[in-house]
Amino acid sequence: DIPEGVKIIGENAFRDCKQLISVKLPQSVCEIGHSAFENCEWLKNIEMPKQLRYMGLHIFRNCPELKYRTLKELGLPEHLKE
């Protein structure tokens, strides 16, 4: 688990983490860096925080098992859906 109080998930933080299946990001996270979850082949589920202000590029690239196919399905805050 990622503890409450973490504000930034850095670039490549979980990249190539082959055993990652599910992630619940704490509400304190406001930024996710580029490629943070790229190539997490078994990632199926992620809960996004409502305070999120910034998402980098290619965050979920090559995550074929992720059940969300659109940004809307991720449950992003309104200001990030545009």
XYZ file of C-alpha atoms in Angstrom, residues 1-49:
49
model
C 0.000 0.000 0.000
C 1.048 3.579 -0.668
C 0.687 5.497 2.588
C -1.483 8.574 3.053
C 0.690 11.678 2.915
C 2.508 10.725 -0.291
C 1.919 13.599 -2.716
C 3.832 12.592 -5.845
C 4.210 9.299 -7.678
C 7.437 9.958 -9.554
C 8.393 9.201 -13.145
C 8.870 5.472 -13.758
C 8.012 4.764 -10.091
C 6.415 1.374 -10.775
C 7.535 0.908 -14.375
C 8.110 -2.735 -15.320
C 6.705 -3.949 -11.994
C 5.460 -7.296 -13.261
C 3.780 -8.372 -10.009
C 1.653 -5.266 -9.495
C -2.034 -6.206 -9.802
C -4.000 -3.545 -7.937
C -3.180 -0.046 -6.638
C -5.121 2.271 -4.357
C -3.561 5.719 -4.493
C -4.138 7.729 -1.311
C -6.149 10.943 -1.522
C -2.972 12.908 -0.775
C -1.499 12.120 -4.220
C -1.785 15.183 -6.466
C 0.713 14.275 -9.215
C 1.627 11.154 -11.184
C 4.811 11.351 -13.237
C 5.474 10.108 -16.761
C 5.419 6.336 -17.262
C 4.692 5.723 -13.576
C 2.928 2.408 -14.269
C 4.203 1.679 -17.774
C 4.719 -1.996 -18.627
C 2.878 -3.227 -15.516
C 1.538 -6.154 -17.490
C -0.685 -7.579 -14.745
C -2.099 -4.318 -13.383
C -5.872 -4.762 -13.423
C -7.267 -2.098 -11.126
C -6.264 1.347 -9.883
C -8.142 3.766 -7.633
C -7.348 7.380 -8.462
C -7.354 10.197 -5.882
